[in-house]
Coordinates of C-alpha atoms and ligand atoms in Angstrom, one line a residue:
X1 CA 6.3 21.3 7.0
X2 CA 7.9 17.9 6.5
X3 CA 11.2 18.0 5.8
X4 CA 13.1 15.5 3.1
X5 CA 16.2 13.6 4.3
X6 CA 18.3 15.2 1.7
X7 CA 18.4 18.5 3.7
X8 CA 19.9 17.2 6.6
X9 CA 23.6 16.7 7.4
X10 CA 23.5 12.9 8.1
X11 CA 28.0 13.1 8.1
X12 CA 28.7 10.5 11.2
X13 CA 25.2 10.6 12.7
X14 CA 23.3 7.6 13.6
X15 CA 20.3 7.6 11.0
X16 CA 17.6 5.4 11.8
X17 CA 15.2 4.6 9.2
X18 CA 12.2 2.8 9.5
X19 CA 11.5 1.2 6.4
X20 CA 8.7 -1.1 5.3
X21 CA 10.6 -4.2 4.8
X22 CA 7.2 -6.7 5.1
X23 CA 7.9 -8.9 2.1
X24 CA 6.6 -12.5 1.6
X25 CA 8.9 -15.4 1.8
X26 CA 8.8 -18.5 0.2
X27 CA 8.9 -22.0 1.1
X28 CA 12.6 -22.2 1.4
X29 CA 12.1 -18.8 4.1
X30 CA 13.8 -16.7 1.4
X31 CA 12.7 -13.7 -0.1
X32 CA 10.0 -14.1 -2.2
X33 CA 9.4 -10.4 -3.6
X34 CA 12.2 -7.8 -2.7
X35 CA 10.2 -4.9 -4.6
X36 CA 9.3 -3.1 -0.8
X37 CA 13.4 -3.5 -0.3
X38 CA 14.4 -2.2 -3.3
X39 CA 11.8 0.9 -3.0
X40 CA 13.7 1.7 0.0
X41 CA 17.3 1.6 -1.9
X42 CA 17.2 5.2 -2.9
X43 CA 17.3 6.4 0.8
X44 CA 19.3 3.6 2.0
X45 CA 22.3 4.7 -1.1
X46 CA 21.7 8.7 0.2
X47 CA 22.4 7.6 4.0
X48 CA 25.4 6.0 3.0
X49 CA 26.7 8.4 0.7
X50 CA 26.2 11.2 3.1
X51 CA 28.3 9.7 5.7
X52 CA 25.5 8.5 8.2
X53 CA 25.2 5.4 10.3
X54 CA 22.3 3.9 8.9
X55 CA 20.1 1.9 11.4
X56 CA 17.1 0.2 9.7
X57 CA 14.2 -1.0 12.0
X58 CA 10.8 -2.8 10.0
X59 CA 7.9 -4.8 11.3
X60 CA 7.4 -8.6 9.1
X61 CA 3.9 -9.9 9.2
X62 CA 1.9 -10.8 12.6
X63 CA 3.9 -12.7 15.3
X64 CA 1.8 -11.2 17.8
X65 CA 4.5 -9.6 20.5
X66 CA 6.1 -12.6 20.2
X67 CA 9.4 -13.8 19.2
X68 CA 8.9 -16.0 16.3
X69 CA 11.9 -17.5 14.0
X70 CA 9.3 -17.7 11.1
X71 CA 9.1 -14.0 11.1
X72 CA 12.9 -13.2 11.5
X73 CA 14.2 -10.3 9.5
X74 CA 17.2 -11.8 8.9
X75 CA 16.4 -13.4 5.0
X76 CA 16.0 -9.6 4.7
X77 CA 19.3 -8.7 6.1
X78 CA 20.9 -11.7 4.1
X79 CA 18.8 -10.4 0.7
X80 CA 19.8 -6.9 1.9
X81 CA 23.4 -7.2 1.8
X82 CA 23.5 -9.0 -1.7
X83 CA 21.8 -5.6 -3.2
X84 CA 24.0 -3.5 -1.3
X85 CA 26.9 -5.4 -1.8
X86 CA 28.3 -4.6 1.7
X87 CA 27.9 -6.2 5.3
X88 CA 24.7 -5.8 6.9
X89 CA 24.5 -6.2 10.8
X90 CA 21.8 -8.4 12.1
X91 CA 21.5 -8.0 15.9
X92 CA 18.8 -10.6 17.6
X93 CA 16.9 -7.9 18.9
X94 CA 15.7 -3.7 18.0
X95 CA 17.0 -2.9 21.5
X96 CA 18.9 -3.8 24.5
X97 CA 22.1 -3.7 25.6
X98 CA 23.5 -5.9 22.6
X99 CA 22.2 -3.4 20.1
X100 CA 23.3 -0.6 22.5
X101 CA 26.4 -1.3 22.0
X102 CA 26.3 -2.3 18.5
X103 CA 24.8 0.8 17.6
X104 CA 28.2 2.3 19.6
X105 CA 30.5 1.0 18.0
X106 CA 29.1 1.9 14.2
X107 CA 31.5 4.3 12.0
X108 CA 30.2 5.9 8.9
X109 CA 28.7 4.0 5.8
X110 CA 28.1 0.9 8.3
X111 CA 24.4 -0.7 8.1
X112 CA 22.7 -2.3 10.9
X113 CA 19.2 -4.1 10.3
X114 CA 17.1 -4.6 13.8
X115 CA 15.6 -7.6 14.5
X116 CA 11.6 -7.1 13.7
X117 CA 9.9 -4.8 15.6
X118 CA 6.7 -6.4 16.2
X119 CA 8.0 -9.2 18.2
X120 CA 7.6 -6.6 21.2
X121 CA 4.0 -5.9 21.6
X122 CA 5.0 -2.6 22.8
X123 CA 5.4 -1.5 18.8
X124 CA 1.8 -2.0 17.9
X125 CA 0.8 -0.3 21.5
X126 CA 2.8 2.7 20.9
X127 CA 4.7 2.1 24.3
X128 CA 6.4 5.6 25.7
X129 CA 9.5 3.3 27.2
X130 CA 9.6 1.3 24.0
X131 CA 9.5 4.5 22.3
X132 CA 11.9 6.0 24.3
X133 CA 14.8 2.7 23.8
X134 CA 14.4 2.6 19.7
X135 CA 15.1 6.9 19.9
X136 CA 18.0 6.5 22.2
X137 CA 19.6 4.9 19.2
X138 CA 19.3 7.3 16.9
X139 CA 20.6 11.3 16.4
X140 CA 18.3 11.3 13.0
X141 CA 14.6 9.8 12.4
X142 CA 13.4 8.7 8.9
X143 CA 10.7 7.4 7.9
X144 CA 10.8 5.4 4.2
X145 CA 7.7 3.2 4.9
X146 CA 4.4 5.1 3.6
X147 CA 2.7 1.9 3.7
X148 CA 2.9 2.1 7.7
X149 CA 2.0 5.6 8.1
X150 CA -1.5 5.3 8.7
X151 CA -0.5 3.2 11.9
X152 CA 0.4 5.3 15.0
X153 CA 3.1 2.7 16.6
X154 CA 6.1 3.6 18.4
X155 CA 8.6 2.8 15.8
X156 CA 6.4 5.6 13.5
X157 CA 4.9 7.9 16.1
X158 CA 6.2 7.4 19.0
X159 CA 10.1 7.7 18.6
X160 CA 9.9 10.1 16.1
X161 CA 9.8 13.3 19.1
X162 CA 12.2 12.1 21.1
X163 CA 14.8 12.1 18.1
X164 CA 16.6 15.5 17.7
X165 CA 16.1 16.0 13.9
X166 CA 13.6 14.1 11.7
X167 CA 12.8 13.7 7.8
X168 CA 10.8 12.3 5.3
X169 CA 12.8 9.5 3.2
X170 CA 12.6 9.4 -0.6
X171 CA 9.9 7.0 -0.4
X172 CA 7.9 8.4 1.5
X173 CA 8.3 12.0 -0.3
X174 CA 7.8 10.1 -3.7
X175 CA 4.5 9.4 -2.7
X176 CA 3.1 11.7 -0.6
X177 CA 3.9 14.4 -4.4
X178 CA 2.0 11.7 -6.7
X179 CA -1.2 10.9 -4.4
X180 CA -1.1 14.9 -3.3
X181 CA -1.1 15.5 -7.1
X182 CA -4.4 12.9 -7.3
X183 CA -5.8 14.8 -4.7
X184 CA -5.5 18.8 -5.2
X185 CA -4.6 19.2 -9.3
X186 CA -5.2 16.1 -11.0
X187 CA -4.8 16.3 -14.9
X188 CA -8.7 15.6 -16.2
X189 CA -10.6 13.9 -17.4
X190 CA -9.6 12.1 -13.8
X191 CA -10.7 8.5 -13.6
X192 CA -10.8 6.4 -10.4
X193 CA -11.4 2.3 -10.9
X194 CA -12.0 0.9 -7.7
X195 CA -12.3 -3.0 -7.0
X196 CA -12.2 -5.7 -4.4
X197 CA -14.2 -7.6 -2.2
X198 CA -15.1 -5.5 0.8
X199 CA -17.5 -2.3 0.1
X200 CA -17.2 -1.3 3.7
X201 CA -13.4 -0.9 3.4
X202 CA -13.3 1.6 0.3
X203 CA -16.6 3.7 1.5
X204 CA -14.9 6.6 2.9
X205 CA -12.4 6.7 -0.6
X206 CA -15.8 6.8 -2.7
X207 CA -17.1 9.5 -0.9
X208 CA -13.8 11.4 -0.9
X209 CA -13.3 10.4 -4.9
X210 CA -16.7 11.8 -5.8
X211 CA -15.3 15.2 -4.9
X212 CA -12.4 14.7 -7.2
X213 CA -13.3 12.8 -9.9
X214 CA -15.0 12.9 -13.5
X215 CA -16.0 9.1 -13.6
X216 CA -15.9 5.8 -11.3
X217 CA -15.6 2.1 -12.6
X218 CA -16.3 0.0 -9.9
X219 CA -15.9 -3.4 -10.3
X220 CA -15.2 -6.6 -7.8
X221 CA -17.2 -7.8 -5.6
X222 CA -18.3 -4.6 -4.0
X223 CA -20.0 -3.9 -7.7
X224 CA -23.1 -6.1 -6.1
X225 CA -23.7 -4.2 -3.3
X226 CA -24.2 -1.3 -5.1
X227 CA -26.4 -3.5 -8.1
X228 CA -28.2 -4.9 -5.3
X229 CA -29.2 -1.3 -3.5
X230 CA -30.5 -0.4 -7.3
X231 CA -32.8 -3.3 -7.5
X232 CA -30.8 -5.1 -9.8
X233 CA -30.8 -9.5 -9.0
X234 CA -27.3 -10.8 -8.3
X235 CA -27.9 -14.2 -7.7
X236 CA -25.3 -15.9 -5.1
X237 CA -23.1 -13.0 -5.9
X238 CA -21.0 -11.8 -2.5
X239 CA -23.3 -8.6 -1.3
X240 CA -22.9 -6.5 2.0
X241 CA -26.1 -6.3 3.1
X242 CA -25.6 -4.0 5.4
X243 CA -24.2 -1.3 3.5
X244 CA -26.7 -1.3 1.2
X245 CA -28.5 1.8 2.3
X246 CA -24.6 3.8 2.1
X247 CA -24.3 2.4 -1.1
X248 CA -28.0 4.1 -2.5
X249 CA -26.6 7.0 -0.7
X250 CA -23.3 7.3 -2.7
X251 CA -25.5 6.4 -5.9
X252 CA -27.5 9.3 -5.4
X253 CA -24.7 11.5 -4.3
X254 CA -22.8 11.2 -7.8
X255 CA -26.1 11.5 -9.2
X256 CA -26.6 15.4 -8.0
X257 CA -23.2 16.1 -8.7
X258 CA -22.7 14.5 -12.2
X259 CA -20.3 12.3 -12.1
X260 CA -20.5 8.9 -14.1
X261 CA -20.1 6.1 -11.1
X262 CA -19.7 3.2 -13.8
X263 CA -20.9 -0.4 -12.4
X264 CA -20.8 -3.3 -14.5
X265 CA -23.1 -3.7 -17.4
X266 CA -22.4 -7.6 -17.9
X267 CA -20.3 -10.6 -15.6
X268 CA -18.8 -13.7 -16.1
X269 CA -20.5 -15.9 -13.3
X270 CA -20.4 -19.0 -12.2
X271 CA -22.0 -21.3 -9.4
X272 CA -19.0 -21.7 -7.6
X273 CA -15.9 -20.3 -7.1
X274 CA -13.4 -22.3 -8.2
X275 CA -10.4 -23.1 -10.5
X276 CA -11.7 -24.2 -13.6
X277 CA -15.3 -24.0 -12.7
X278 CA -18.1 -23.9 -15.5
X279 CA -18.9 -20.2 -16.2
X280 CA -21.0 -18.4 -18.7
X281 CA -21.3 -14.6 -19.5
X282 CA -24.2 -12.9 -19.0
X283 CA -26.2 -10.5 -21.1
X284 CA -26.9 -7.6 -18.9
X285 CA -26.4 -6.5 -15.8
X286 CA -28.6 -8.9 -13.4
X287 CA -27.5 -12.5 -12.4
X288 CA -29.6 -15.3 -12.2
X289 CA -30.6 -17.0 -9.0
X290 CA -28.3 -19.8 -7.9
X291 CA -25.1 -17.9 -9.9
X292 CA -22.3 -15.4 -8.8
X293 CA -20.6 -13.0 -10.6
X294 CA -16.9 -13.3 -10.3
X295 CA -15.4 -11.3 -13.2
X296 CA -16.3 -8.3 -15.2
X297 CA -18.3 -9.5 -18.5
X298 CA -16.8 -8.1 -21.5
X299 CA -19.4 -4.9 -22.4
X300 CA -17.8 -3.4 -19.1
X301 CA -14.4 -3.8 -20.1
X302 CA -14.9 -2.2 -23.3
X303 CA -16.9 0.7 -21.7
X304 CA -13.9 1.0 -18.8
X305 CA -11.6 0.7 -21.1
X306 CA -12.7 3.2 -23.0
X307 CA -13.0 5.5 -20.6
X308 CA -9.5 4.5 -18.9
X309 CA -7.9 5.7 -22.3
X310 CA -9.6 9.0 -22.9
X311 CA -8.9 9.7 -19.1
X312 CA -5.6 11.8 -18.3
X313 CA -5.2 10.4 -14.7
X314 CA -6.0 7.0 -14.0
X315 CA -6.2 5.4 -10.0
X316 CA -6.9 1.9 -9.6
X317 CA -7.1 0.2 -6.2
X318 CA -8.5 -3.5 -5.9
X319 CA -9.0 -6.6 -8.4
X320 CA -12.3 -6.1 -10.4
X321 CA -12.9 -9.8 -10.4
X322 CA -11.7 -12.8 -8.3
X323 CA -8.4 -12.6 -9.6
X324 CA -6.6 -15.4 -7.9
X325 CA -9.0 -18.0 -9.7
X326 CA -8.5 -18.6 -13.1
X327 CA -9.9 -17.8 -15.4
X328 CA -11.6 -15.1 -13.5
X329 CA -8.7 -13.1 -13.9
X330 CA -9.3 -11.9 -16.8
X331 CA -11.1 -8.4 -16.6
X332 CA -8.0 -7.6 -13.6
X333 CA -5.3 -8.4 -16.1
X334 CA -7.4 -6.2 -18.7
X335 CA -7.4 -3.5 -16.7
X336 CA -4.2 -3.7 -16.0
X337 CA -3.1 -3.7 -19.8
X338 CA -5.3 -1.0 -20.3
X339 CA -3.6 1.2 -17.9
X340 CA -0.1 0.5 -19.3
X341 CA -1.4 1.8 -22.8
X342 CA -2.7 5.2 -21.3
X343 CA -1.1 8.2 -22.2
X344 CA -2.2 9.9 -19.1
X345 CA -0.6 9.4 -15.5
X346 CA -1.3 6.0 -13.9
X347 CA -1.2 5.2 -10.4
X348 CA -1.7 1.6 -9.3
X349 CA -2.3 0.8 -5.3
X350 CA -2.9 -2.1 -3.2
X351 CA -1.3 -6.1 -3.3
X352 CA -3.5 -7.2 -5.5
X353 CA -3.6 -4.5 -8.0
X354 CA -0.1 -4.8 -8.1
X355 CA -0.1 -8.1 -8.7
X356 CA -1.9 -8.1 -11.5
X357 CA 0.6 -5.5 -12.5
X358 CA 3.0 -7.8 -12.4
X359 CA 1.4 -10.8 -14.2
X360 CA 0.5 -8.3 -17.0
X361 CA 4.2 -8.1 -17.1
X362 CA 3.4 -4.2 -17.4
X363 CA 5.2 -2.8 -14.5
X364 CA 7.3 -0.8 -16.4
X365 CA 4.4 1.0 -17.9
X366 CA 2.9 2.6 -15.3
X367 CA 3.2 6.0 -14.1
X368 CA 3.4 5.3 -9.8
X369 CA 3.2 2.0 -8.4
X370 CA 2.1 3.3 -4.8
X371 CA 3.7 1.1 -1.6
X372 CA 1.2 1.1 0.5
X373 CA -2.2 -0.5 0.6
X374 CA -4.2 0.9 3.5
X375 CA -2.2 4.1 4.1
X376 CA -2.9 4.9 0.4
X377 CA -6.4 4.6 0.7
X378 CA -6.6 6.3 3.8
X379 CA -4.3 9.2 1.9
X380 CA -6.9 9.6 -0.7
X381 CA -9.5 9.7 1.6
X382 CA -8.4 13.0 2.9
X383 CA -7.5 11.6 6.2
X384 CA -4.3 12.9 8.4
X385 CA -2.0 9.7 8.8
X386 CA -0.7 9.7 12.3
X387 CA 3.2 8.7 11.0
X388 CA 3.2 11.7 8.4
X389 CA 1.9 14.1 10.8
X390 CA 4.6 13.0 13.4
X391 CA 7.3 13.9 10.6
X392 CA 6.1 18.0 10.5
X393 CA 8.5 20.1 11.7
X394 CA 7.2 23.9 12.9
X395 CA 7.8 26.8 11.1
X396 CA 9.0 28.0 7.4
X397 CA 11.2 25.9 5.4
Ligands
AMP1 P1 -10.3 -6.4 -0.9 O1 -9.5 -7.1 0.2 O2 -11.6 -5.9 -0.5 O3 -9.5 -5.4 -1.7 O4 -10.7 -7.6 -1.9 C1 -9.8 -8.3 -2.7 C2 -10.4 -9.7 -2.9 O5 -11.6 -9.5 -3.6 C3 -9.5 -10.6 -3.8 O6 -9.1 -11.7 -3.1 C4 -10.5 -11.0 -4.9 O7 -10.4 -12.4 -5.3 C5 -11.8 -10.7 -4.3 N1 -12.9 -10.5 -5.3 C6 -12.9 -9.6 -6.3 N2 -14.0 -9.7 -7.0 C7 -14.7 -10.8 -6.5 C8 -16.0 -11.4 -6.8 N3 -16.7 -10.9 -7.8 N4 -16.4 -12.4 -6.0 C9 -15.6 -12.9 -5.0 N5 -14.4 -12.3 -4.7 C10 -14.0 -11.3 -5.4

């Protein structure tokens, strides 16, 4: 049983939360995109309301155990404080004596934001005395960051059974009830889109989506892999050759049991990849020599979309075309459209899903716009992540 931090009596305890504060800054070093602060608001607000000490601890990007002033969190603390609209603490370090003492000297409602974790190399190694220093500073353990549950670090495994009394933040509860949902009693039809470059990344989903699913649009580049293992020609078109054999595999499965796995029936292809490069549409499903396919044609989108808005539940995880170059964005920011118009539930994972999302301008629209990229997948692959098994507590609630 995990348990949620609103059953806990956080009155005057030191509450540390790790939160998933990696957001992207721009060239000024200021927040680009706050949305993976502001997720983390609701349990932030229910800390301080309850009386707790909140302590806030998040990795930013890869400085490689290092210290590193271009991955400071402190445009986060700065951003941090302005939503809050109270003083955020930003120590130089996650521990030592400094924060020690810091973290002494807190009363109730105060907010302390640590320094990142990763610039100790001890956080990725999931060091016991590392472990041991972050949970000396804490009476409470939360964890608000589901996309850095599927790493088993010290700051999410580690810590977390050396604290007395642990939780689930808000987060983390909200998403854990909408992929379960996806996973044990999806409303059907149930349709999965699944897109993006690398076929060897999103195998292990297939397979686990083939036992929950009615259809699967695949698009992206991983579409040609799994053209190419039928025979079909795709040209220049981005293949994983050696997956090809898992690919006629998972074919074949959804074959026995029934279940339409949609690839593309027509691309937009060009020679190149490239802004502005010459393109033409093609019209069927193979690609002629010397050309890639780069975007969905527009057969496939009216077939997807179709199916999209007869569908109850709708996934999507991964661009179905090379999104970032225009004006091969066009199928992703169909889909993305499509989604919003469904009457059915929609969940939207991974960065670039959710940035077409965005320049859709359909956020709003969509049922659960899930946090985390690899700890969704590996969630809806039926896997155990290592930072949500660390939060189960023994016994009935
Ligand atoms: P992934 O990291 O596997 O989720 O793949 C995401 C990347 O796939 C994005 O950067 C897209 O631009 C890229 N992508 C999607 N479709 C294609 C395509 N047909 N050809 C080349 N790249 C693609």
């Amino acid at each position: 049983m995990i348990k949620s931090l609103e059953e806990l009596d956080l009155k005057e305890k030191r509450v540390f939360v790790r939160v998933d504060f990696n957001v992207p800054y721009d060239a000024e070093g200021k927040v680009a995109d706050d949305s993976r602060i502001t997720a983390s608001l609701p349990t932030i607000r229910h800390v301080l309301k309850a009386g707790g000490k909140l302590i806030l601890a998040s990795h930013l990007g890869r400085p490689k155990g290092k210290r590193d002033p271009k991955y400071s969190l402190m445009p986060v603390a700065a951003r941090l404080s302005e939503l809050l609209e109270r003083e955020v603490t930003f120590p130089e370090d996650c521990i030592g004596d400094a924060v020690k003492k810091l973290v002494g000297e807190m009363r109730e409602g105060e907010v302390i934001l640590l320094e990142n974790l990763r610039f100790h190399p001890e956080e990725e190694a999931n060091d016991p005395i590392f472990s041991e220093r972050l949970a000396g500073l804490a009476d409470i353990y939360v964890n608000d960051a589901f996309g850095t549950l599927h790493r088993a670090h010290a700051s999410t495994v580690g810590m977390v059974p050396l604290v007395k009394d642990k939780a689930a933040g808000l987060l983390v509860l909200k998403e854990v009830q909408v992929l379960s949902r996806l996973l044990h009693e999806p409303a059907r039809p149930f349709v999965a889109i699944l897109g993006g470059a690398k076929v060897s990344d999103k195998l292990g989903v297939i397979e686990n989506l083939l036992k929950l699913v009615d259809g699967l649009l695949v698009g992206g580049a991983m579409a040609y892999t799994f053209l190419k293992a039928k025979g079909v020609e795709v040209g220049a078109s981005l293949v994983e050759d050696g997956k090809l054999h898992q690919a006629a595999k998972l074919l074949e499965r959804a074959k026995t049991k029934d279940i339409r796995l949609e690839l593309p029936v027509d691309h937009v292809v060009a020679r190149e990849l490239k802004a502005g490069a010459e393109f033409k549409t093609t019209s069927g499903a193979a690609i002629p020599a010397g050309w890639m396919g780069l975007d969905v044609g527009p057969k496939t989108l009216e077939a997807y979309e179709a199916q999209i808005l007869a569908a109850k539940t709708v996934l999507w995880n991964g661009p179905v075309g090379a999104f970032e170059t225009p004006p091969f964005e066009r199928g992703t920011v169909e889909i993305a459209r499509t989604l919003a118009k469904s009457a059915g539930m929609t969940v939207v994972g991974g960065g670039d899903s959710l940035a077409a999302v965005k320049v859709a301008g359909v956020g709003e629209k969509i049922g659960h716009l899930s946090t985390g990229g690899g700890a969704t997948l590996e969630f809806l692959e039926g896997k155990t992540l290592p930072g949500l098994k660390a939060l189960e507590t023994e016994g009935a609630p």
